[in-house]
Amino acid sequence: MGTGGANPGGWSIFTFGVGIGIGIGIEILLLRQIPDAPDRGMGSNLRLPEAEVLGPTGDCHIPEPMSTPWSRRTFLGATSLAAAGAAVGAKPAPRSETSRPVLLGGSKAYPESPPMWPVTTATDERAMQEVLRSRSWFRGNGKQVLRFEEAYASLVGAKCCVATASGTAALTAALGGLDLGPGDEVILPPYTFVATYNVVVLNHALPVFVDTDAESFQIDATQVESAITPDTRAILPVHIAGSPADLDRLLDIGRRRQVPIIEDACQAHLAEWRGRKVGTWGLAGCFSFQASKNLTSGEGGAVVTDDETFAEACYRFHSQGRGRRFTKAGPELSGARGSNLRLTEFQAALLLAQMTRLEEQSRRRQENAAYLTSMLNQLRGIRPARVYDGTTRSAWHLYMFAYDATEFSGMTRSRFLEALSREGVPASGGYTPLPREPYVAALANQRHYLRIYGETRMKRWLEQTRDLARNDRVCESAVWLTQNLLLGSRGDMDRIAEAIRKIQRHSAALAKG
């Protein structure tokens, strides 16, 4: 339509009236769908404060929900204002590309706080109340742990599942089932949570680190075979951030060298390699249900396996050496070692409730991660972690990328993280170099290890653990976004990408700060 002869004032009055009419109609329709009290499920407006982020330890602080959630009244006011604003032909807000970073006096690219985690609904409350009222809180006289074990085995496609008190307990039970002990060696990645290391040294076995693949942040499977010795008892790959390690190479090495693979899948719920769930490829897989995990009961874990004999060995180890079979005297004792690593009925009931929305949450993370990656791939200096070709599904427990300061005017990673967090996108630098931690280095002088392996071997071990240059570089450049961010909307992914673009455009000024 041409401008000549138009009556702008008449059209404004007309559009105002139509806009108000449409706005009121939308309000009437939508108000019927909105309860007086807010839901606490996935669709709610519960958010984490901007400064909250799950740290590199995997621990987190879960704050209370916002005190001003949506109600019918607040929704009515908001939609009325929106309808009126649209009707009068209000100009859209200036594009965020033109705004300055918050650290330079601008406004947030991501003004709301990220989705709250964990998600709870009435289903979770009913599950916990049922256990409470049953007075059967221990797996020995309850039904929930057994129900969960059966459900989780079915979910991942394994024959057997042993539920444990934590992901660390799952790894401990699996290595206990292997009868790992002094003189044995276990191959593991350096880019992992300290628990992967701890479960090895708890058995007085020797942890052998293999360097990190800088593109994927996973263990470099091409370097694993050269680390195998006659004392290697297990290979313990970690599916870091919920993406599978290079299982084709690792499984081939394990088969040829007759070394069992124990998959640390603590972060990898529902992840798949070539259409099959991780945790089911090796001898066993270990999962965690800690507070930050995609499936959570605060703490909890599970060992899954297709080997029934191995499952029974893990069960005995996790239950004070007592098996599932009973004699007249009670549970059958066997083996030589055991502990109490059992899951409670409360945890199992909560997990069963949380599992009802695991698939939908996983699908949303998958879609958002793919969309976010498509945008970040266009930015200089931002390289999303590679996902191996065999991966048919990642759990996206973390969204990781490498940060190149040279493309951001030399701005340090810590300054980038500060700027990103101030834009409303909580982020962290992830793991520090685990083998360089004094806690790990102290093993070289630990009296039991000196007695078992000798001073010469432990000195050589210490030198080897410090020769992991690629892992050091990954730790220096990594940036983590946590899984709850990926439960947001597609618009939220746009805002995350725009926050990074904005920081890059103004990186010269930010670097000076």
Short mmCIF file of C-alpha atoms in Angstrom, two decimals:
data_model
loop_
_atom_site.label_atom_id
_atom_site.label_comp_id
_atom_site.label_asym_id
_atom_site.label_seq_id
_atom_site.Cartn_x
_atom_site.Cartn_y
_atom_site.Cartn_z
CA MET A 1 0.00 0.00 0.00
CA GLY A 2 1.40 3.44 -0.96
CA THR A 3 1.74 6.33 1.43
CA GLY A 4 -0.07 8.85 -0.73
CA GLY A 5 -3.62 9.54 0.44
CA ALA A 6 -3.30 7.37 3.57
CA ASN A 7 -4.90 8.44 6.83
CA PRO A 8 -2.41 7.43 9.53
CA GLY A 9 -4.60 8.71 12.34
CA GLY A 10 -7.64 6.75 11.15
CA TRP A 11 -5.62 3.57 10.84
CA SER A 12 -4.17 4.05 14.34
CA ILE A 13 -7.67 4.34 15.84
CA PHE A 14 -8.80 1.26 13.92
CA THR A 15 -5.83 -0.86 14.91
CA PHE A 16 -6.10 0.26 18.52
CA GLY A 17 -9.70 -0.93 18.68
CA VAL A 18 -8.96 -4.23 16.96
CA GLY A 19 -5.90 -4.79 19.12
CA ILE A 20 -7.79 -4.21 22.35
CA GLY A 21 -10.56 -6.53 21.20
CA ILE A 22 -8.11 -9.28 20.29
CA GLY A 23 -6.18 -8.77 23.53
CA ILE A 24 -9.32 -9.15 25.67
CA GLY A 25 -10.34 -12.23 23.69
CA ILE A 26 -6.94 -13.82 24.21
CA GLU A 27 -7.07 -13.03 27.93
CA ILE A 28 -10.45 -14.70 28.34
CA LEU A 29 -9.28 -17.82 26.53
CA LEU A 30 -5.92 -18.07 28.29
CA LEU A 31 -7.14 -17.26 31.75
CA ARG A 32 -9.16 -20.46 31.70
CA GLN A 33 -5.89 -22.36 31.34
CA ILE A 34 -4.06 -20.64 34.22
CA PRO A 35 -4.62 -21.80 37.81
CA ASP A 36 -4.65 -19.43 40.75
CA ALA A 37 -1.55 -21.11 42.18
CA PRO A 38 1.50 -21.59 39.98
CA ASP A 39 2.54 -25.07 38.91
CA ARG A 40 6.00 -26.17 39.93
CA GLY A 41 6.49 -28.30 36.87
CA MET A 42 8.47 -27.75 33.69
CA GLY A 43 6.21 -25.02 32.38
CA SER A 44 6.40 -22.86 35.46
CA ASN A 45 8.15 -19.53 35.81
CA LEU A 46 10.41 -20.72 38.60
CA ARG A 47 13.93 -19.49 37.95
CA LEU A 48 17.39 -19.62 39.45
CA PRO A 49 18.91 -16.33 40.60
CA GLU A 50 21.33 -15.00 38.03
CA ALA A 51 24.42 -15.73 40.10
CA GLU A 52 23.53 -19.37 40.76
CA VAL A 53 25.55 -21.89 38.78
CA LEU A 54 26.41 -25.50 39.41
CA GLY A 55 30.12 -25.43 40.12
CA PRO A 56 32.92 -27.61 38.82
CA THR A 57 32.50 -29.87 41.83
CA GLY A 58 29.04 -30.82 40.65
CA ASP A 59 27.53 -29.43 43.84
CA CYS A 60 24.93 -26.72 43.78
CA HIS A 61 22.87 -24.43 45.94
CA ILE A 62 19.19 -24.68 45.16
CA PRO A 63 17.48 -21.42 46.15
CA GLU A 64 13.85 -20.94 47.05
CA PRO A 65 11.35 -20.25 44.26
CA MET A 66 10.54 -16.67 43.32
CA SER A 67 8.03 -15.01 45.60
CA THR A 68 6.11 -13.36 42.75
CA PRO A 69 5.00 -16.11 40.34
CA TRP A 70 2.37 -15.59 37.64
CA SER A 71 -1.27 -15.60 38.74
CA ARG A 72 -4.51 -14.85 36.91
CA ARG A 73 -4.32 -11.25 38.10
CA THR A 74 -0.72 -10.58 37.08
CA PHE A 75 -1.24 -12.37 33.80
CA LEU A 76 -4.32 -10.23 33.09
CA GLY A 77 -2.37 -7.02 33.70
CA ALA A 78 0.56 -8.14 31.58
CA THR A 79 -1.52 -9.25 28.60
CA SER A 80 -3.65 -6.11 28.74
CA LEU A 81 -0.59 -3.92 28.56
CA ALA A 82 0.89 -6.05 25.79
CA ALA A 83 -2.31 -5.87 23.75
CA ALA A 84 -2.60 -2.14 24.18
CA GLY A 85 1.05 -1.63 23.28
CA ALA A 86 0.67 -3.70 20.12
CA ALA A 87 -2.56 -1.95 19.20
CA VAL A 88 -1.19 1.57 19.22
CA GLY A 89 1.61 0.49 16.92
CA ALA A 90 4.34 0.89 19.54
CA LYS A 91 7.80 0.56 18.09
CA PRO A 92 9.65 -2.63 19.03
CA ALA A 93 12.41 -2.34 21.59
CA PRO A 94 15.82 -1.61 20.08
CA ARG A 95 17.62 -4.76 18.95
CA SER A 96 20.03 -6.03 21.60
CA GLU A 97 22.86 -5.96 19.05
CA THR A 98 23.06 -2.21 19.61
CA SER A 99 23.14 -2.37 23.40
CA ARG A 100 26.23 -2.36 25.54
CA PRO A 101 27.21 -5.12 27.97
CA VAL A 102 26.02 -4.79 31.54
CA LEU A 103 29.61 -4.27 32.67
CA LEU A 104 29.70 -1.20 30.45
CA GLY A 105 26.37 0.19 31.59
CA GLY A 106 24.03 -1.71 29.25
CA SER A 107 21.05 -3.96 29.94
CA LYS A 108 20.99 -7.73 30.28
CA ALA A 109 20.78 -9.89 27.18
CA TYR A 110 19.09 -12.59 29.31
CA PRO A 111 16.89 -10.58 31.68
CA GLU A 112 15.12 -13.47 33.40
CA SER A 113 16.77 -16.10 35.57
CA PRO A 114 17.26 -19.59 34.08
CA PRO A 115 14.75 -22.42 34.68
CA MET A 116 14.71 -23.77 38.21
CA TRP A 117 16.27 -27.14 39.00
CA PRO A 118 15.22 -29.63 40.21
CA VAL A 119 11.66 -29.67 38.91
CA THR A 120 9.02 -30.90 41.34
CA THR A 121 5.31 -31.59 41.02
CA ALA A 122 2.54 -33.13 43.07
CA THR A 123 3.66 -36.52 41.72
CA ASP A 124 6.92 -36.23 43.65
CA GLU A 125 5.13 -35.19 46.83
CA ARG A 126 2.70 -38.12 46.63
CA ALA A 127 5.59 -40.56 46.07
CA MET A 128 7.44 -39.33 49.15
CA GLN A 129 4.31 -39.32 51.29
CA GLU A 130 3.53 -42.88 50.27
CA VAL A 131 6.91 -44.08 51.54
CA LEU A 132 6.63 -42.00 54.70
CA ARG A 133 3.27 -43.47 55.58
CA SER A 134 4.33 -47.01 54.73
CA ARG A 135 7.00 -46.95 57.47
CA SER A 136 9.08 -49.14 55.15
CA TRP A 137 12.04 -46.87 54.51
CA PHE A 138 14.73 -49.53 54.00
CA ARG A 139 15.07 -51.58 50.83
CA GLY A 140 15.07 -54.76 52.94
CA ASN A 141 11.41 -54.38 53.81
CA GLY A 142 10.21 -51.97 51.14
CA LYS A 143 9.31 -52.22 47.46
CA GLN A 144 10.42 -48.91 45.94
CA VAL A 145 14.13 -49.69 45.40
CA LEU A 146 13.32 -52.95 43.65
CA ARG A 147 10.72 -51.17 41.50
CA PHE A 148 13.26 -48.53 40.57
CA GLU A 149 15.94 -51.10 39.71
CA GLU A 150 13.54 -52.88 37.39
CA ALA A 151 12.36 -49.62 35.81
CA TYR A 152 15.84 -48.21 35.30
CA ALA A 153 17.20 -51.44 33.83
CA SER A 154 14.29 -51.38 31.38
CA LEU A 155 14.89 -47.70 30.58
CA VAL A 156 18.53 -48.19 29.60
CA GLY A 157 18.06 -51.65 28.09
CA ALA A 158 20.14 -53.61 30.62
CA LYS A 159 19.35 -56.97 32.21
CA CYS A 160 20.35 -55.96 35.73
CA CYS A 161 20.47 -52.85 37.91
CA VAL A 162 21.85 -52.35 41.41
CA ALA A 163 20.71 -49.09 43.01
CA THR A 164 23.26 -47.35 45.23
CA ALA A 165 23.52 -44.38 47.57
CA SER A 166 25.40 -42.16 45.07
CA GLY A 167 27.20 -42.19 41.76
CA THR A 168 30.46 -42.57 43.67
CA ALA A 169 28.92 -45.56 45.45
CA ALA A 170 27.96 -47.05 42.06
CA LEU A 171 31.55 -46.78 40.86
CA THR A 172 32.77 -48.19 44.17
CA ALA A 173 30.40 -51.15 43.92
CA ALA A 174 31.45 -51.84 40.32
CA LEU A 175 35.14 -51.82 41.17
CA GLY A 176 34.34 -53.91 44.24
CA GLY A 177 32.58 -56.37 41.98
CA LEU A 178 35.82 -56.55 39.95
CA ASP A 179 37.74 -57.21 43.18
CA LEU A 180 40.04 -54.29 42.40
CA GLY A 181 42.89 -53.95 44.85
CA PRO A 182 46.54 -53.09 45.57
CA GLY A 183 48.85 -53.64 42.59
CA ASP A 184 46.07 -53.12 40.03
CA GLU A 185 45.97 -50.20 37.60
CA VAL A 186 42.91 -48.39 36.23
CA ILE A 187 42.98 -46.14 33.16
CA LEU A 188 40.88 -42.99 33.47
CA PRO A 189 40.63 -39.45 32.04
CA PRO A 190 42.02 -36.40 33.84
CA TYR A 191 39.05 -34.26 32.78
CA THR A 192 36.53 -35.57 35.28
CA PHE A 193 35.10 -35.03 38.73
CA VAL A 194 37.42 -36.18 41.50
CA ALA A 195 35.12 -39.12 42.39
CA THR A 196 36.41 -41.06 39.36
CA TYR A 197 39.88 -40.84 40.87
CA ASN A 198 38.76 -41.43 44.46
CA VAL A 199 37.10 -44.78 43.78
CA VAL A 200 40.37 -46.10 42.36
CA VAL A 201 42.60 -45.00 45.23
CA LEU A 202 40.09 -46.21 47.82
CA ASN A 203 41.06 -49.68 46.62
CA HIS A 204 44.78 -48.81 46.74
CA ALA A 205 44.94 -49.34 42.99
CA LEU A 206 46.99 -47.02 40.80
CA PRO A 207 45.12 -44.43 38.70
CA VAL A 208 46.67 -44.05 35.24
CA PHE A 209 45.62 -40.85 33.49
CA VAL A 210 45.33 -40.68 29.71
CA ASP A 211 45.30 -37.20 28.18
CA THR A 212 42.19 -35.40 26.96
CA ASP A 213 40.98 -35.04 23.38
CA ALA A 214 40.97 -31.25 23.11
CA GLU A 215 38.12 -31.19 20.60
CA SER A 216 35.63 -33.32 22.53
CA PHE A 217 36.93 -32.88 26.12
CA GLN A 218 36.69 -36.71 26.39
CA ILE A 219 39.46 -39.20 27.11
CA ASP A 220 41.70 -39.53 24.03
CA ALA A 221 40.86 -43.10 23.03
CA THR A 222 43.81 -43.18 20.59
CA GLN A 223 46.19 -42.99 23.58
CA VAL A 224 44.55 -45.63 25.78
CA GLU A 225 46.17 -48.77 24.43
CA SER A 226 49.69 -47.48 24.98
CA ALA A 227 48.83 -46.98 28.67
CA ILE A 228 47.88 -50.63 29.22
CA THR A 229 50.29 -52.78 31.22
CA PRO A 230 50.03 -56.34 32.56
CA ASP A 231 48.61 -54.78 35.75
CA THR A 232 45.75 -52.92 34.03
CA ARG A 233 42.55 -54.20 35.63
CA ALA A 234 39.98 -51.84 34.09
CA ILE A 235 39.43 -48.96 31.68
CA LEU A 236 37.16 -46.32 33.20
CA PRO A 237 36.04 -43.85 30.49
CA VAL A 238 33.81 -40.95 31.51
CA HIS A 239 30.99 -39.79 29.25
CA ILE A 240 31.76 -36.23 30.21
CA ALA A 241 28.93 -33.68 30.10
CA GLY A 242 26.57 -36.46 29.03
CA SER A 243 28.17 -37.06 25.62
CA PRO A 244 29.61 -40.51 24.91
CA ALA A 245 33.33 -41.12 24.82
CA ASP A 246 34.71 -42.81 21.69
CA LEU A 247 33.22 -46.20 22.49
CA ASP A 248 34.11 -47.85 19.19
CA ARG A 249 37.83 -47.49 19.87
CA LEU A 250 37.58 -48.18 23.59
CA LEU A 251 35.53 -51.34 23.23
CA ASP A 252 37.83 -52.64 20.53
CA ILE A 253 40.85 -52.09 22.79
CA GLY A 254 39.08 -53.72 25.72
CA ARG A 255 38.16 -56.81 23.69
CA ARG A 256 41.59 -57.25 22.14
CA ARG A 257 43.51 -56.65 25.38
CA GLN A 258 40.94 -58.43 27.58
CA VAL A 259 40.50 -55.46 29.87
CA PRO A 260 36.95 -54.80 31.13
CA ILE A 261 35.33 -51.42 30.40
CA ILE A 262 33.43 -49.80 33.26
CA GLU A 263 31.55 -46.79 31.87
CA ASP A 264 31.34 -43.77 34.14
CA ALA A 265 27.97 -42.58 32.82
CA CYS A 266 27.18 -40.50 35.90
CA GLN A 267 26.34 -37.46 33.73
CA ALA A 268 24.86 -39.36 30.79
CA HIS A 269 21.23 -40.34 31.45
CA LEU A 270 19.56 -41.46 28.19
CA ALA A 271 22.68 -40.74 26.12
CA GLU A 272 23.16 -43.16 23.24
CA TRP A 273 25.96 -44.53 21.13
CA ARG A 274 24.79 -45.90 17.77
CA GLY A 275 21.21 -46.11 19.03
CA ARG A 276 22.01 -47.97 22.25
CA LYS A 277 22.12 -46.43 25.71
CA VAL A 278 25.52 -45.70 27.21
CA GLY A 279 26.29 -47.73 30.29
CA THR A 280 25.29 -50.92 28.49
CA TRP A 281 28.29 -51.28 26.18
CA GLY A 282 31.01 -52.28 28.63
CA LEU A 283 30.91 -54.79 31.45
CA ALA A 284 28.94 -52.24 33.45
CA GLY A 285 27.82 -48.63 33.53
CA CYS A 286 27.54 -46.35 36.54
CA PHE A 287 25.05 -43.49 36.94
CA SER A 288 24.59 -40.67 39.43
CA PHE A 289 21.39 -39.07 40.73
CA GLN A 290 23.10 -36.23 42.60
CA ALA A 291 21.28 -32.89 42.85
CA SER A 292 22.66 -31.38 39.64
CA LYS A 293 22.07 -34.47 37.49
CA ASN A 294 19.41 -34.76 34.78
CA LEU A 295 17.70 -37.44 36.87
CA THR A 296 17.98 -36.63 40.55
CA SER A 297 16.99 -37.66 44.05
CA GLY A 298 19.53 -35.36 45.75
CA GLU A 299 21.96 -38.26 45.98
CA GLY A 300 21.76 -41.74 44.52
CA GLY A 301 23.33 -43.97 41.91
CA ALA A 302 23.01 -47.19 39.95
CA VAL A 303 25.15 -49.90 38.36
CA VAL A 304 23.71 -51.50 35.23
CA THR A 305 25.04 -54.61 33.49
CA ASP A 306 24.00 -57.55 31.33
CA ASP A 307 26.25 -59.90 33.30
CA GLU A 308 24.13 -61.46 36.04
CA THR A 309 27.15 -62.89 37.87
CA PHE A 310 28.81 -59.49 37.94
CA ALA A 311 25.55 -57.86 39.06
CA GLU A 312 25.40 -60.23 42.02
CA ALA A 313 29.02 -59.41 42.92
CA CYS A 314 28.18 -55.69 42.87
CA TYR A 315 25.06 -56.28 44.93
CA ARG A 316 26.99 -58.22 47.58
CA PHE A 317 29.67 -55.55 47.76
CA HIS A 318 27.11 -52.75 48.18
CA SER A 319 25.20 -54.64 50.91
CA GLN A 320 27.81 -55.71 53.44
CA GLY A 321 28.75 -58.87 51.51
CA ARG A 322 25.17 -60.14 51.63
CA GLY A 323 23.57 -61.42 48.46
CA ARG A 324 19.96 -61.42 47.31
CA ARG A 325 19.49 -65.07 48.27
CA PHE A 326 18.38 -65.97 51.77
CA THR A 327 19.17 -68.95 53.96
CA LYS A 328 17.57 -69.94 57.24
CA ALA A 329 20.17 -67.80 58.99
CA GLY A 330 19.41 -64.75 56.83
CA PRO A 331 20.99 -63.22 53.72
CA GLU A 332 23.76 -65.33 52.24
CA LEU A 333 27.26 -63.97 52.92
CA SER A 334 29.91 -64.43 50.25
CA GLY A 335 33.01 -62.75 48.89
CA ALA A 336 35.67 -61.19 51.09
CA ARG A 337 34.74 -57.49 51.19
CA GLY A 338 31.64 -55.36 51.40
CA SER A 339 30.16 -52.04 52.43
CA ASN A 340 26.82 -50.32 52.92
CA LEU A 341 26.12 -48.41 49.72
CA ARG A 342 22.36 -48.98 49.57
CA LEU A 343 19.72 -46.61 48.20
CA THR A 344 16.79 -45.72 50.48
CA GLU A 345 13.12 -46.20 49.70
CA PHE A 346 12.63 -42.42 49.72
CA GLN A 347 15.26 -41.89 47.04
CA ALA A 348 13.87 -44.68 44.89
CA ALA A 349 10.31 -43.34 45.09
CA LEU A 350 11.48 -39.85 44.14
CA LEU A 351 13.47 -41.22 41.22
CA LEU A 352 10.46 -43.11 39.90
CA ALA A 353 8.48 -39.86 39.99
CA GLN A 354 11.27 -37.87 38.35
CA MET A 355 11.55 -40.48 35.59
CA THR A 356 8.04 -39.62 34.38
CA ARG A 357 9.36 -36.43 32.75
CA LEU A 358 12.94 -37.48 31.97
CA GLU A 359 12.27 -38.19 28.30
CA GLU A 360 10.54 -34.86 27.66
CA GLN A 361 13.28 -32.93 29.45
CA SER A 362 15.93 -34.81 27.50
CA ARG A 363 14.22 -34.03 24.21
CA ARG A 364 14.07 -30.34 25.07
CA ARG A 365 17.77 -30.22 25.96
CA GLN A 366 18.62 -32.02 22.73
CA GLU A 367 16.68 -29.56 20.59
CA ASN A 368 17.99 -26.49 22.39
CA ALA A 369 21.58 -27.71 22.33
CA ALA A 370 21.42 -28.29 18.58
CA TYR A 371 19.97 -24.81 18.02
CA LEU A 372 22.50 -23.14 20.32
CA THR A 373 25.36 -24.97 18.60
CA SER A 374 24.17 -23.76 15.19
CA MET A 375 24.51 -20.18 16.42
CA LEU A 376 27.75 -20.52 18.37
CA ASN A 377 29.43 -22.22 15.42
CA GLN A 378 29.12 -18.88 13.64
CA LEU A 379 31.11 -16.99 16.29
CA ARG A 380 34.86 -16.58 16.13
CA GLY A 381 36.61 -17.68 19.28
CA ILE A 382 33.80 -19.98 20.46
CA ARG A 383 34.16 -23.69 19.69
CA PRO A 384 31.47 -26.04 21.00
CA ALA A 385 32.87 -29.35 22.25
CA ARG A 386 32.87 -31.98 19.54
CA VAL A 387 30.30 -34.76 19.77
CA TYR A 388 31.63 -37.97 18.23
CA ASP A 389 30.00 -39.33 15.08
CA GLY A 390 28.78 -42.47 16.86
CA THR A 391 26.69 -40.36 19.22
CA THR A 392 23.00 -40.72 18.42
CA ARG A 393 22.00 -38.84 21.55
CA SER A 394 23.76 -36.72 24.15
CA ALA A 395 22.34 -36.15 27.60
CA TRP A 396 23.61 -32.54 27.56
CA HIS A 397 24.22 -32.52 31.28
CA LEU A 398 26.61 -29.70 30.44
CA TYR A 399 26.94 -27.53 27.37
CA MET A 400 30.68 -27.01 26.95
CA PHE A 401 32.68 -24.84 24.60
CA ALA A 402 36.27 -23.66 24.29
CA TYR A 403 36.92 -19.93 24.61
CA ASP A 404 39.69 -18.33 22.53
CA ALA A 405 40.75 -15.04 24.11
CA THR A 406 42.56 -13.90 20.96
CA GLU A 407 39.18 -13.44 19.25
CA PHE A 408 37.96 -11.35 22.20
CA SER A 409 40.69 -8.69 22.23
CA GLY A 410 42.78 -10.75 24.63
CA MET A 411 40.07 -10.66 27.32
CA THR A 412 40.79 -13.31 29.95
CA ARG A 413 38.40 -16.20 30.41
CA SER A 414 37.61 -15.07 33.95
CA ARG A 415 36.60 -11.65 32.61
CA PHE A 416 34.51 -13.31 29.89
CA LEU A 417 32.77 -15.45 32.52
CA GLU A 418 32.11 -12.39 34.64
CA ALA A 419 30.65 -10.52 31.67
CA LEU A 420 28.51 -13.49 30.65
CA SER A 421 27.14 -13.97 34.16
CA ARG A 422 26.30 -10.27 34.39
CA GLU A 423 24.34 -10.64 31.15
CA GLY A 424 22.13 -13.13 33.02
CA VAL A 425 23.80 -16.30 31.73
CA PRO A 426 25.41 -18.22 34.62
CA ALA A 427 28.57 -19.98 33.48
CA SER A 428 31.72 -21.48 34.94
CA GLY A 429 35.18 -22.55 33.83
CA GLY A 430 34.55 -26.17 34.77
CA TYR A 431 37.22 -28.51 36.05
CA THR A 432 40.71 -27.51 37.08
CA PRO A 433 43.58 -29.88 36.08
CA LEU A 434 42.88 -32.77 38.43
CA PRO A 435 46.33 -34.41 38.22
CA ARG A 436 47.94 -31.11 39.28
CA GLU A 437 45.83 -30.81 42.41
CA PRO A 438 47.93 -31.15 45.60
CA TYR A 439 45.33 -33.68 46.75
CA VAL A 440 46.22 -35.97 43.85
CA ALA A 441 49.95 -35.26 43.82
CA ALA A 442 50.10 -36.25 47.50
CA LEU A 443 49.47 -39.85 46.47
CA ALA A 444 53.10 -40.10 45.34
CA ASN A 445 54.20 -39.85 48.97
CA GLN A 446 51.33 -41.71 50.60
CA ARG A 447 52.77 -44.37 52.87
CA HIS A 448 50.55 -47.21 51.70
CA TYR A 449 51.33 -46.48 48.06
CA LEU A 450 55.05 -46.28 48.76
CA ARG A 451 54.83 -49.66 50.46
CA ILE A 452 52.83 -51.23 47.60
CA TYR A 453 54.45 -49.66 44.52
CA GLY A 454 57.80 -48.34 45.77
CA GLU A 455 59.34 -44.89 45.62
CA THR A 456 60.68 -45.24 42.06
CA ARG A 457 57.31 -46.26 40.60
CA MET A 458 55.45 -43.50 42.43
CA LYS A 459 57.96 -40.87 41.34
CA ARG A 460 57.50 -41.99 37.73
CA TRP A 461 53.72 -41.95 38.22
CA LEU A 462 53.86 -38.35 39.44
CA GLU A 463 55.87 -37.28 36.39
CA GLN A 464 53.40 -39.00 34.07
CA THR A 465 50.39 -37.33 35.67
CA ARG A 466 51.94 -33.91 35.06
CA ASP A 467 52.59 -34.59 31.38
CA LEU A 468 49.03 -33.95 30.21
CA ALA A 469 49.38 -30.76 28.20
CA ARG A 470 46.13 -31.01 26.26
CA ASN A 471 44.12 -31.46 29.43
CA ASP A 472 45.79 -28.38 30.87
CA ARG A 473 44.76 -26.37 27.80
CA VAL A 474 41.19 -27.65 27.95
CA CYS A 475 40.95 -26.63 31.61
CA GLU A 476 42.27 -23.17 30.73
CA SER A 477 39.78 -22.54 27.91
CA ALA A 478 36.60 -24.44 28.81
CA VAL A 479 33.29 -22.73 29.53
CA TRP A 480 30.33 -24.61 30.97
CA LEU A 481 26.61 -23.93 30.81
CA THR A 482 24.53 -26.21 32.99
CA GLN A 483 21.68 -28.44 31.89
CA ASN A 484 18.88 -26.35 33.41
CA LEU A 485 19.67 -23.56 30.91
CA LEU A 486 18.80 -25.99 28.11
CA LEU A 487 15.31 -26.44 29.56
CA GLY A 488 14.48 -22.88 28.54
CA SER A 489 12.79 -21.70 25.36
CA ARG A 490 14.33 -21.27 21.92
CA GLY A 491 14.23 -17.56 22.63
CA ASP A 492 16.41 -18.21 25.67
CA MET A 493 18.99 -19.83 23.38
CA ASP A 494 18.88 -16.72 21.18
CA ARG A 495 19.55 -14.59 24.26
CA ILE A 496 22.52 -16.75 25.31
CA ALA A 497 24.05 -16.40 21.86
CA GLU A 498 23.36 -12.67 21.77
CA ALA A 499 25.00 -12.23 25.18
CA ILE A 500 28.19 -13.72 23.76
CA ARG A 501 27.95 -11.63 20.58
CA LYS A 502 27.52 -8.49 22.64
CA ILE A 503 30.54 -9.32 24.78
CA GLN A 504 32.62 -9.96 21.68
CA ARG A 505 31.60 -6.68 20.02
CA HIS A 506 32.70 -4.75 23.11
CA SER A 507 35.58 -7.04 24.09
CA ALA A 508 38.24 -4.36 23.66
CA ALA A 509 36.59 -2.13 26.24
CA LEU A 510 35.81 -5.07 28.53
CA ALA A 511 39.37 -6.35 28.37
CA LYS A 512 40.62 -3.06 29.78
CA GLY A 513 38.42 -3.46 32.82
#
